[in-house]
GROMACS .gro file of C-alpha atoms in nm:
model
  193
    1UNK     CA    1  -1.815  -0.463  -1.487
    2UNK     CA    2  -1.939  -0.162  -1.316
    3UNK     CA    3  -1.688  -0.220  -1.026
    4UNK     CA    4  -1.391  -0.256  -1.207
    5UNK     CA    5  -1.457   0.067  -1.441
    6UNK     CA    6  -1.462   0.222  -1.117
    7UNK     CA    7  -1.135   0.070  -0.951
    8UNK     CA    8  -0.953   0.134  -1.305
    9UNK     CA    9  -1.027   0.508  -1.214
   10UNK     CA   10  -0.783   0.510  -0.945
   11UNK     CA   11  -0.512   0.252  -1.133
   12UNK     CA   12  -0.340   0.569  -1.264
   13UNK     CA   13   0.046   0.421  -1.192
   14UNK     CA   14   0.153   0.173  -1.413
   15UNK     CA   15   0.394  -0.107  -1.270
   16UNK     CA   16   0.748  -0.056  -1.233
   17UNK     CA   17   0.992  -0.217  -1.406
   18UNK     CA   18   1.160  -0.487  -1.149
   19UNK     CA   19   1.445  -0.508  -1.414
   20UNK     CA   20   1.535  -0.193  -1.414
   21UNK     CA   21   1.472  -0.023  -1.139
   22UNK     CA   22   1.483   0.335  -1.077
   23UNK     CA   23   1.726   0.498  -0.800
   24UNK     CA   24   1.552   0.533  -0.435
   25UNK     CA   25   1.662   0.568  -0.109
   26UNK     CA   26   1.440   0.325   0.045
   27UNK     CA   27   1.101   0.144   0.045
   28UNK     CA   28   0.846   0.215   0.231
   29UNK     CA   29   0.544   0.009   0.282
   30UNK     CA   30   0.222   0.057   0.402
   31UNK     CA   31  -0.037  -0.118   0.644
   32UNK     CA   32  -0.392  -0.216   0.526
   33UNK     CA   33  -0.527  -0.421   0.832
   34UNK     CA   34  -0.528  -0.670   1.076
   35UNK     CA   35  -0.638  -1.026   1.064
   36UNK     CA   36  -0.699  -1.074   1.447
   37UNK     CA   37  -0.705  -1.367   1.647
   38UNK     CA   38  -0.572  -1.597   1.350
   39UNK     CA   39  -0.616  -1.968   1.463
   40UNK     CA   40  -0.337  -2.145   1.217
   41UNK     CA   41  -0.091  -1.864   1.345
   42UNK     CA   42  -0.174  -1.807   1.750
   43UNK     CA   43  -0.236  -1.489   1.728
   44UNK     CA   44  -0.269  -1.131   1.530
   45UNK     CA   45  -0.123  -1.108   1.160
   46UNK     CA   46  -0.162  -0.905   0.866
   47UNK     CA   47  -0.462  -0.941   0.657
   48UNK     CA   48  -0.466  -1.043   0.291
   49UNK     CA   49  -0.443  -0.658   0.111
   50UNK     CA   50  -0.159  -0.615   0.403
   51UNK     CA   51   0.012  -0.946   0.303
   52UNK     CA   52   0.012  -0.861  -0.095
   53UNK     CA   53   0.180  -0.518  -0.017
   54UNK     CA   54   0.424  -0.727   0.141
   55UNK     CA   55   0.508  -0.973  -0.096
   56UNK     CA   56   0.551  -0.733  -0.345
   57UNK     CA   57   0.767  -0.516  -0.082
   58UNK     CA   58   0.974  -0.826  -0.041
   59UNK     CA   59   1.046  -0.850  -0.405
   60UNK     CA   60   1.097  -0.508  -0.464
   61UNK     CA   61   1.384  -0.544  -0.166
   62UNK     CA   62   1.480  -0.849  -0.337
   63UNK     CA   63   1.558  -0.608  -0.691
   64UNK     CA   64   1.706  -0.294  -0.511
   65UNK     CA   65   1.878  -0.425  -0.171
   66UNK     CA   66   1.737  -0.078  -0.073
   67UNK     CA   67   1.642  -0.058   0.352
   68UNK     CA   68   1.275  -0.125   0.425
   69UNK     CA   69   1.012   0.108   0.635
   70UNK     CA   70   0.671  -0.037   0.731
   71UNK     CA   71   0.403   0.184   0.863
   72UNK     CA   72   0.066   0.116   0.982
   73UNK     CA   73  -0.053   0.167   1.410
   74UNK     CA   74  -0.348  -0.010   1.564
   75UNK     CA   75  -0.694   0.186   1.448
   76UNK     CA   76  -0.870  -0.141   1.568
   77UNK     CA   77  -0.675  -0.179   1.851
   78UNK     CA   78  -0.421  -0.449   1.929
   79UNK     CA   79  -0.072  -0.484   1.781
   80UNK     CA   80   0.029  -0.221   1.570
   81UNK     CA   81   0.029  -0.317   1.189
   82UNK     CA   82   0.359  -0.211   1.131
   83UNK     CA   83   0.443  -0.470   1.396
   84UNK     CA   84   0.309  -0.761   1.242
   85UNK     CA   85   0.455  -0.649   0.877
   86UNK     CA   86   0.781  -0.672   1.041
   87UNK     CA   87   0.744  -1.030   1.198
   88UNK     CA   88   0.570  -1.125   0.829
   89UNK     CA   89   0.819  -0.996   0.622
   90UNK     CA   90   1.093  -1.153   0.829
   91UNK     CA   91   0.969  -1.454   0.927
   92UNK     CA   92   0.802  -1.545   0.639
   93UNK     CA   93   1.010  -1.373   0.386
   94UNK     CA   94   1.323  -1.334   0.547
   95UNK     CA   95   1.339  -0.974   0.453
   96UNK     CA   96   1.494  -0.711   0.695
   97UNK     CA   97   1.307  -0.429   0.819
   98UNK     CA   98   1.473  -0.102   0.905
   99UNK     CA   99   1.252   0.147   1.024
  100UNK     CA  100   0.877   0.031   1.241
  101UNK     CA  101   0.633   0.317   1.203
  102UNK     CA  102   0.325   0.206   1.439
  103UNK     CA  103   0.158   0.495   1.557
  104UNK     CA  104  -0.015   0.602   1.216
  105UNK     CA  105  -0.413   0.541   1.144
  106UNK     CA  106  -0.454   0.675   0.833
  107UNK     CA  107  -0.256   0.697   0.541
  108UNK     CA  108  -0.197   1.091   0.578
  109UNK     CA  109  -0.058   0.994   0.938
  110UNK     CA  110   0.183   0.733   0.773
  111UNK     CA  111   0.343   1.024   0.550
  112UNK     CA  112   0.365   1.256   0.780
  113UNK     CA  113   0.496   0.999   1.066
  114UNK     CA  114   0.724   0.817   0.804
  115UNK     CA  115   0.915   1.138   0.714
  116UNK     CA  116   0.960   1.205   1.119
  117UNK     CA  117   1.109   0.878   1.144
  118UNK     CA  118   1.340   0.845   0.857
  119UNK     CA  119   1.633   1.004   0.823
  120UNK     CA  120   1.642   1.339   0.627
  121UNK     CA  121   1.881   1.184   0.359
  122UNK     CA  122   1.608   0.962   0.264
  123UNK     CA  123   1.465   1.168   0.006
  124UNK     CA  124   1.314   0.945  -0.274
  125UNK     CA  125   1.122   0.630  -0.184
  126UNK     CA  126   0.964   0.347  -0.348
  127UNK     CA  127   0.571   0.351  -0.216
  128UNK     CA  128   0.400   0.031  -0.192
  129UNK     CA  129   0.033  -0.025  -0.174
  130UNK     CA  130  -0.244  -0.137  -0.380
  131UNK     CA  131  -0.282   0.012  -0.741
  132UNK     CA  132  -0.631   0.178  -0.641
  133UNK     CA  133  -0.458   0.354  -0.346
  134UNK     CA  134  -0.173   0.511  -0.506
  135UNK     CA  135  -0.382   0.822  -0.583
  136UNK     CA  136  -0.387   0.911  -0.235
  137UNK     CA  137  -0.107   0.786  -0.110
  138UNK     CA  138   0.144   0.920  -0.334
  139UNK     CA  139  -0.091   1.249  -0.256
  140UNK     CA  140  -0.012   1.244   0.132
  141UNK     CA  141   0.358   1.138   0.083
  142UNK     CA  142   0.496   1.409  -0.143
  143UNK     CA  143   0.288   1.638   0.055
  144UNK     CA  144   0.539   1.570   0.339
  145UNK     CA  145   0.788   1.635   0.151
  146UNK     CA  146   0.868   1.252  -0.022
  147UNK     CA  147   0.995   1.212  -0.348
  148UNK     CA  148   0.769   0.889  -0.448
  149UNK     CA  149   0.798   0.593  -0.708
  150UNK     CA  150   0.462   0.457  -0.695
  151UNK     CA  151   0.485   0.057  -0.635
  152UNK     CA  152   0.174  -0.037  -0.676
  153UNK     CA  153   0.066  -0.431  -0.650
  154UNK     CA  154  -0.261  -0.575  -0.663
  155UNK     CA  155  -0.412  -0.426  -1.002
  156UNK     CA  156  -0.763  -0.486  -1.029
  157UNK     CA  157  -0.755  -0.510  -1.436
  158UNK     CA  158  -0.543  -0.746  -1.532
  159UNK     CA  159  -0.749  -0.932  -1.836
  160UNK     CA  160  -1.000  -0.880  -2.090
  161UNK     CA  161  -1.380  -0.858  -1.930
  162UNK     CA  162  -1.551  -1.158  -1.933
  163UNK     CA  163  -1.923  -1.318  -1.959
  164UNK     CA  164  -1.955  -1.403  -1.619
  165UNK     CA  165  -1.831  -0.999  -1.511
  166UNK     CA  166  -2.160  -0.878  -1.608
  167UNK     CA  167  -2.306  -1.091  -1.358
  168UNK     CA  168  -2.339  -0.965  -0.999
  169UNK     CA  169  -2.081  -1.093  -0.738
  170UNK     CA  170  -1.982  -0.987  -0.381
  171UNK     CA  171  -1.606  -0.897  -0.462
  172UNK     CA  172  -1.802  -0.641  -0.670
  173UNK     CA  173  -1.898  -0.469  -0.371
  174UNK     CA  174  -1.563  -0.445  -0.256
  175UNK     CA  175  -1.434  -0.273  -0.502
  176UNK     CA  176  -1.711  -0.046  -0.495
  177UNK     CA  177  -1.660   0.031  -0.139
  178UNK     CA  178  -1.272   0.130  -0.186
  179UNK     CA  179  -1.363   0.309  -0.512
  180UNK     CA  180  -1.553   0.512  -0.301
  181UNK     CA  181  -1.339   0.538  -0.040
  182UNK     CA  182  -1.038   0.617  -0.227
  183UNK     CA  183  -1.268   0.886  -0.425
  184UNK     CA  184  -1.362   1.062  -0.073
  185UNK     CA  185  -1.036   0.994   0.052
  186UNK     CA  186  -0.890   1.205  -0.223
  187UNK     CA  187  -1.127   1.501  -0.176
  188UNK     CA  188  -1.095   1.554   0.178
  189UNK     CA  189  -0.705   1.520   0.154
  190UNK     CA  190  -0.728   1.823  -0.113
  191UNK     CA  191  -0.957   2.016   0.100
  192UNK     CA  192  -0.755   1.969   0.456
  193UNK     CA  193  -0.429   1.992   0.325
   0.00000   0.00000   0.00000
């Protein structure tokens, strides 16, 4: 319970309305990880948090026909994540992907190397990542100069609390760590920027 209270801080962007959506000159996507060395696919991929960005990036494509930019380089090393978001979302989504941003590590580096890369008549952009990183990532993208709709996916608080949240688990954790994270994220973008 403590977790989620936490998490919910940084849920600040409601979803957006698939059925009507709002005008945007593209979509732009961004990396969370790599899932190296998978055995059932022969190689790198994306990672889970990478894959639900995607999904949702797919259907968002699949509601506005707008072009597609994925961004995300190789912190850990190997194949760039924008790479591997590509090959996911057209392989296993059969979406097209317009512009490959793969030399970012962070998310400020993803603004800033997103609006080098797209053209200067994309303006306004749907931004997709998870609820809890919106915050920051809407922070970093109109700071270089974006007009965003926040697409955010993967919402932490989606029922009522329940008995069993009171008791201690290990996703708990997890969403303490990118509470956290997010949190000092957020203050050290404000203070460098």
């Amino acid at each position: 319970i403590v977790a989620n209270s936490l998490i919910a801080r940084f849920e600040q962007f409601p979803p957006i309305n698939l059925r009507h959506p709002q005008h945007a000159d593209a979509i732009v996507i961004l990396g969370a990880g790599t899932y190296f060395n998978a055995p059932e696919y022969g190689s790198d991929t994306v990672n889970d948090y990478a894959l639900t960005r995607l999904r949702y990036g797919a259907r968002l494509y699949r509601a506005t026909h707008l072009p597609i930019a994925v961004s995300g380089g190789s912190p850990d090393g190997g194949v760039a994540e924008a790479v591997l978001m590509q090959g996911a979302l057209m392989q296993d989504f059969g979406v097209p992907v317009r512009w490959v941003e793969s030399r970012s590590d962070n998310t400020h580096e993803n603004a800033v190397n997103s609006r080098a890369l797209l053209p200067r008549t994309v303006h306004r952009i749907y931004l997709v990542t998870q609820a809890w990183h919106l915050p920051r990532a809407v922070y970093a993208f109109r700071r270089a100069g974006f007009s965003v709709i926040p697409a955010g996916t993967g919402y932490s608080l989606t029922r009522a609390p329940r008995l069993l949240d009171f008791v201690p688990q290990p996703q708990a954790l997890v969403k303490s760590f990118f509470a956290f994270h997010e949190a000092i994220g957020l203050i050290w973008y404000r203070l460098n920027n």
